[in-house]
Every structure is written in structure tokens, then in C-alpha cells.
């Protein structure tokens, strides 16, 4: 923050302004003549005579005022001099602002370009010449550059020149601000030095007076000669100490003459630069200047030194081996008694390492440390820039929100190291599909975002999404394991789906959720209905969370029948949610919500505990130990704590392990067989029966199938429903039964909806049957009343009391998740 300007500083600034105007006004007049000459060369006509006359008149008027002020400025107060400088400058600015308006309509492209070049030259000179003044200079820069940049935009190459003009205006503003700040700092330091010089002059007068006294007291001085000799010895020791400090200091010290020739260096100079004293002494300081360096900083340095006698800053220098290093240098001028500079003393430090650390910190603040991609902060910046560009150019931009479908299970089963390597490979594959103008970011976990700049049509996003899915769908070999990773993608388009970063990202997230809900490994574009669906989903998740906390979920049980004898031989536990005020919520509606929100673990624990409690309750009621099957989710298997959880629940309710059966789907087991097979083996050793659900729909291999620690195969209902009219499905069922018999496994057919299906499956050799035709899922009390309390047990399906069939529209799902 700049300090308020004092009166001496203001006075010096306005004097400097008039001094520099001696060069600026002639250049302005030459510019006016040059512009008129450009018109004459192009059309042999004069450019806007009134404008030319006004511009020249104002420039000559400024010259007259300049001469007057320079002759009488000591008699004029500061405010009047500022007004005499700023007023004509503002008028001149307005004249330059009107030039594009009066000249461009009749000007050719070459003439416009020439005029812009002249205006750019004026602005470049004004940035430094007008450094003593603030707002008038900025008004001048605006009037010289912005009107031309705005009007030239209508031409063929106008947008480019217009953009360059605006950018040049910003650069000139920054240049003017820097020049003004340096000038003010120099003036202040010069004022301080002048004060010091005044003090020095006063002290010099006092010294002269003392000399007179000393001459009068010559005798006394002789008597004090020994004392003075001791003082000289002390000062000599101090000089020796000062020299030793310079020789041993960690900072490099370099002394040059006024021409820049090095006359003395210390050992630290040699250590930092590699140049010995013999290499450096007698050689110009340009020895340290890197190749290709500009003279601008050097010129500014010398200008500041000439005015203030001191300079401090950072610059790049070259070592003897050619390598570059960044140094922080402080230069002080050494002057003799007459004020003439005799030497310059430079003290510098090598700050290259600190510079690299700062650069690394800046990079880390904006990039993901694992993949090196942009992080959320940098992505938001890219999005804001894309939106601004789209608004200016009426263009489009696309946002693709990606989420890996199987990453969590891979990360949990194979470890975070493998997960990290997979994320790096995913980042590499995504990058290989993008253009140089696109941006890729990792938000965290397995979430990535692709920003497509300047797309012609929303379909471009769909084409890229397909390309990305194809690239990620190829197997990845990591740590000797072949991994298959798919991705779901949500797409939003600016400005169709929003015009802010927050809205576009929220809508992309909703589109991603829709893609996952539609089966994963696909992409979906955002549309307005998704917002309502997302709201419903959030409300359902909140209600499910409350229902779990308040123990509002219960179990229904569907009987399983012995295929030969016809009596009930077990039950499958199915979770039901009777939501207050809404009735029963279908499992296929709330189970996916539980899986996506992470509530599936708590839901699984609840189902297992309620099933064990019900088995114990039936036993206490005198119905014996009933066999109950409970479905287990992939997440419960992955987390590896299922055996401990089951053991605790069975122990707490006091039920035998043989009463409980665990059902897992074929696809869950075969996704990570190396992990799930040992876990299932542990459960089987505990005495818990293992059933493979939905068999025939996954991708089991015989090599794995014979190793699976399982007791039961459940034929998927899709085969059962097609078996009546599809010989292929009948053949598949017989094959599954034969395979199960060879492996000594029980076979359960589920989804039976007709007597013909039951007869066909019984004939095929199935051991157990289950389905709506036989019995629907029902509460535990109804199970006890209809099945467990019936003595004797039914001996055939004909004797089984079957509830009336429900209308097809209200029939509940035939496969419900229970854990």
C-alpha cells in the first residue's frame, strides 16, 4: 500500500512531469503529423481537418504552457502547476479518443492498422513519460487505446486487434503503475538522502569549527597523541574485523567501479558463481548476465542507482558452468566527498532453491498430487474462463463428470496402492483422448471431470464420452492382476444447462447419478427432470436413514418347498419398509439408494440380526429350528467382517449355525474370486450354508466353480419363466441340475409362477422350489400361522394352501435384497 504523498514529493513529481513533457509533446506532434501522412499516402486526402487542427493546437498550447511553467515554476504553487499539466493532458486525451470515431469510417484496413500502431506507440511512451501523474495518465491511456480497439472489432481481423488492444491497455496500465511506484520510491529516497546530505553538511561545518579549536589546542593534542594512537589501533582492528566479516560472510559481495568493472569479490562470490577472484576482477559484470537477457532491467537498475544510490531486487544470473541461478541482490553506491560515485557494492544471495520450492507449492495448490491433474480449485478457474469465453463469443462448452463403476471394490480388496496405480492409468488414458484445448481434473477418489472448450454441438460431448468409455473399458494390468474398469458419465452443456460453475457441476452430478441408476457403464445428458428425481432420491435417502435409526424396517419370509415331498423346508428373508404416510416402499427403489449412500452395511446388519432373532423366536414358540436364507451384498463381502458379524448375531440370539443360509449372487463372487472364496470358506467352516443366487446370469468358470465353498445353487428366474416355451432354457436348467448333482450341490429354482413350471422343474431334478405360485413373502406371524402351525405338514403341492394371486400391476418384485 502506497503512503500518502507529501508536499515535497508532489512538488518533485509535477516538476518531473513537466520535465518529461519536453520529449512527450514533440512526439505527440510527430504522431499527429504521422497519422495525417498515413491518410495522405493512402487516399491523397487530409484526415479530418478539424481534428488535425484541434490536435495540433492543443499540442502547441501544451508546449506554450510547458515553457511558461518551466520558467516560472518556483513562483507557482503545486496545485496550479498540477492543473496546468493535467487539464491540457485531459483535453488532449479526449482529442485522441475521438480519432477512431472521425477517421475509421472512411479509413481502409491498412490505414486503421497504421493508426492503431501510432496509438500503441503513443501509449507505450505515455506509460513511462506520464509516470509522475496518476489518473490523468490512465485516462490518457484509455482514450488512446480503447476507442480504437472497440471500433476495429467490426473488421475481419478486428477481434484479434481488439483483443490485443485491450491486453496492451492492461499491460500499459500495469507498466505505468510500476513506473510511477518506482519514481515515487526514488523521489522519497532521494529526499531522504538529501536530508542526510544536509545533516552531513552541517556536521562538516561543525568539523571546521572543531579544526579551529584543534589548532588553538595544538599543545593539548600533542599530549593526547598516545590516546589518538590507541584509537587508531582500535579503528584498524575494526577495519580488519570488517574485512574478515566480508571475507567469511555467506552472502556474495561484489565491488565494481562506476563502469561496472569488478574490482573486488569475496569467497562467497566464488562459491555461488563458480568464478574465482582471478576470473572476475577486471571483467565487466555482464559476465554474470544470462544469454538472451534483455537490457530493460539493467537500464532500470542503473537509473534507480543514479537517482537514489541504492537498488534491491531479484534477477537471474549465470554461473561459470553456464547454469542459471536466481539471486536477491542489494546494490549501494559509494560516493566520495564531492558526491561522485566511485564504486558500487553488491551483496547477493542464491535463492534458486527457495524459488523452486515456491513454484512447487503453487503447483501443489492447483494440482492433484497423485495424478498431476488439475484439482477442484484449478478446474473451477478453467470453468469460469470457459464460461466467460463462451459468453463473449456466444459459444458452447461441455462438462463430462466421470465416476469409475468398480473402483471402490478394487480399492477395498486389492489395496490403496493398486487403487492409486489404477487412478494414474485412468488419468493417462483420459488425457490421451483429449484435445490440447480441453482440460482434465480429478476431484478426489475416483471422480474425474473433463472440460470441452469451444464445442460446435452437444453431440460432440457424446462422441467423446463414448471414446472415453472405450479407452477405460480395456483391461488394465496392475501388480499381476487384470482389472476391468467401466465408467459412468454425466454430461452438461453451457449455456443450455446453466451459466455458472456451481449450476453446471450440480447438473453434471445429477446426470452422472442418472447414468449409474440406468445400469452404469453409460453416459447421460442432463435434462430438467433429473433435478426432480435427485430431490426425490435425497428425500428417500434421508427417510431411509431415519428408518434405520428408528428400526422401522422389517422382514417378510418366502417359503421354499421340497420338490419331492412338497413340504416347507426353509424360508428366504426379504427386507420390507413400511414407510409412515407412504405405505410399502418397493425394495428395488430403496436398495439402490442404500448401496449408493453407504447405508447398505447398516441395512445388512439389521437384516441379519432380525433373521437370527426370528429363528430364535420360532424355536421358542415350539416350531423347532427353521432354516432361513439371507441375501448378502457385495459390500458386506468386500469388507471382510461378515464372519465376525454373523458369529456375534447368532451367539447373541442363541441359534445354531445350521439354521442360517447365506445367499450371494454369482456376479459378486466372480468379480473378486481371490477375496470372496476364502471368506465363503470361513463361513462354511462355521456351519453356515452358502447358496449361489441367480446362477446362470454371471460369468463363472468351471475352474472356479469346483473350488467354490458352496452348498446350494439357485437357478435364476429368467430361465424358469422362459422354460415353458423355450427348449433352450429347459436345456440350460437340466445342465445346471446335472452340474449341481455332479458337484453334490442342492438346486433351488426360484420365480415359479405356474403349476406347469413347478412340474417341469420337479421333473428336471430340482431339490427345492420357490415362487409366487407356491407362496408369497409374508410376515413372520403369517408364516407361523399358515405353515409352521399346520400339522401335519403338507405332503404335496396340491395340499399346500396358496393365497390368491395378486393383480399383475400390484405384484411385488420377485427378487428382493435382504442384506
Short mmCIF file of N, CA, C and O in Angstrom, two decimals, residues 403-406 465-466 468-470 472-473 485-489 512 515-524:
data_model
loop_
_atom_site.label_atom_id
_atom_site.label_comp_id
_atom_site.label_asym_id
_atom_site.label_seq_id
_atom_site.Cartn_x
_atom_site.Cartn_y
_atom_site.Cartn_z
N UNK A 403 -17.25 -41.13 -13.15
CA UNK A 403 -17.08 -41.86 -11.90
C UNK A 403 -16.85 -43.33 -12.27
O UNK A 403 -17.62 -43.92 -13.03
N UNK A 404 -15.77 -43.92 -11.75
CA UNK A 404 -15.45 -45.31 -12.07
C UNK A 404 -16.43 -46.24 -11.35
O UNK A 404 -16.68 -46.08 -10.15
N UNK A 405 -16.97 -47.23 -12.07
CA UNK A 405 -18.03 -48.05 -11.52
C UNK A 405 -17.54 -49.08 -10.51
O UNK A 405 -18.22 -49.40 -9.56
N UNK A 406 -16.34 -49.63 -10.70
CA UNK A 406 -15.88 -50.71 -9.82
C UNK A 406 -14.70 -50.30 -8.94
O UNK A 406 -14.06 -51.14 -8.33
N UNK A 465 -17.57 -38.91 -24.90
CA UNK A 465 -17.91 -39.82 -23.81
C UNK A 465 -17.77 -41.28 -24.26
O UNK A 465 -17.23 -42.13 -23.54
N UNK A 466 -18.25 -41.59 -25.47
CA UNK A 466 -18.08 -42.94 -25.99
C UNK A 466 -16.62 -43.32 -26.15
O UNK A 466 -16.22 -44.44 -25.85
N UNK A 468 -14.09 -42.09 -24.42
CA UNK A 468 -13.51 -42.27 -23.08
C UNK A 468 -13.91 -43.62 -22.50
O UNK A 468 -13.09 -44.32 -21.88
N UNK A 469 -15.18 -44.00 -22.65
CA UNK A 469 -15.63 -45.29 -22.12
C UNK A 469 -14.91 -46.45 -22.81
O UNK A 469 -14.55 -47.44 -22.17
N UNK A 470 -14.68 -46.30 -24.11
CA UNK A 470 -13.95 -47.34 -24.83
C UNK A 470 -12.51 -47.45 -24.34
O UNK A 470 -11.97 -48.54 -24.16
N UNK A 472 -11.32 -46.59 -21.36
CA UNK A 472 -11.25 -47.11 -20.00
C UNK A 472 -11.72 -48.56 -19.92
O UNK A 472 -11.42 -49.27 -18.95
N UNK A 473 -12.48 -49.02 -20.91
CA UNK A 473 -13.01 -50.37 -20.87
C UNK A 473 -11.99 -51.45 -21.15
O UNK A 473 -12.23 -52.63 -20.90
N UNK A 485 -12.33 -52.04 -15.70
CA UNK A 485 -12.95 -50.85 -15.10
C UNK A 485 -13.85 -50.20 -16.13
O UNK A 485 -13.43 -49.92 -17.25
N UNK A 486 -15.09 -49.97 -15.73
CA UNK A 486 -16.02 -49.21 -16.56
C UNK A 486 -16.29 -47.88 -15.89
O UNK A 486 -15.95 -47.68 -14.71
N UNK A 487 -16.93 -46.99 -16.61
CA UNK A 487 -17.20 -45.67 -16.06
C UNK A 487 -18.59 -45.23 -16.45
O UNK A 487 -19.12 -45.61 -17.50
N UNK A 488 -19.19 -44.44 -15.57
CA UNK A 488 -20.45 -43.76 -15.87
C UNK A 488 -20.16 -42.28 -16.01
O UNK A 488 -19.32 -41.73 -15.29
N UNK A 489 -20.86 -41.63 -16.93
CA UNK A 489 -20.55 -40.23 -17.26
C UNK A 489 -21.84 -39.41 -17.28
O UNK A 489 -22.83 -39.83 -17.89
N UNK A 512 -24.77 -37.79 -13.94
CA UNK A 512 -23.97 -38.97 -13.58
C UNK A 512 -24.77 -39.94 -12.73
O UNK A 512 -24.73 -41.16 -12.95
N UNK A 515 -27.05 -41.84 -14.95
CA UNK A 515 -26.34 -42.87 -15.72
C UNK A 515 -26.06 -44.10 -14.86
O UNK A 515 -26.21 -45.23 -15.32
N UNK A 516 -25.69 -43.88 -13.62
CA UNK A 516 -25.45 -45.02 -12.72
C UNK A 516 -26.76 -45.75 -12.43
O UNK A 516 -26.80 -46.98 -12.38
N UNK A 517 -27.82 -44.98 -12.22
CA UNK A 517 -29.10 -45.60 -11.93
C UNK A 517 -29.66 -46.38 -13.09
O UNK A 517 -30.46 -47.31 -12.92
N UNK A 518 -29.24 -46.06 -14.32
CA UNK A 518 -29.74 -46.75 -15.51
C UNK A 518 -28.91 -47.99 -15.85
O UNK A 518 -29.10 -48.58 -16.90
N UNK A 519 -27.99 -48.36 -14.98
CA UNK A 519 -27.24 -49.59 -15.22
C UNK A 519 -25.75 -49.43 -15.29
O UNK A 519 -25.03 -50.41 -15.49
N UNK A 520 -25.22 -48.22 -15.15
CA UNK A 520 -23.78 -47.94 -15.16
C UNK A 520 -23.18 -48.22 -16.54
O UNK A 520 -23.85 -48.69 -17.45
N UNK A 521 -21.90 -47.90 -16.67
CA UNK A 521 -21.14 -48.07 -17.92
C UNK A 521 -21.89 -47.44 -19.09
O UNK A 521 -22.07 -48.03 -20.15
N UNK A 522 -22.33 -46.19 -18.88
CA UNK A 522 -23.04 -45.46 -19.92
C UNK A 522 -22.92 -43.97 -19.61
O UNK A 522 -22.39 -43.59 -18.56
N UNK A 523 -23.38 -43.16 -20.53
CA UNK A 523 -23.39 -41.72 -20.27
C UNK A 523 -24.80 -41.19 -20.49
O UNK A 523 -25.58 -41.72 -21.27
N UNK A 524 -25.12 -40.12 -19.75
CA UNK A 524 -26.42 -39.46 -19.88
C UNK A 524 -26.22 -37.96 -19.90
O UNK A 524 -25.37 -37.41 -19.17
#
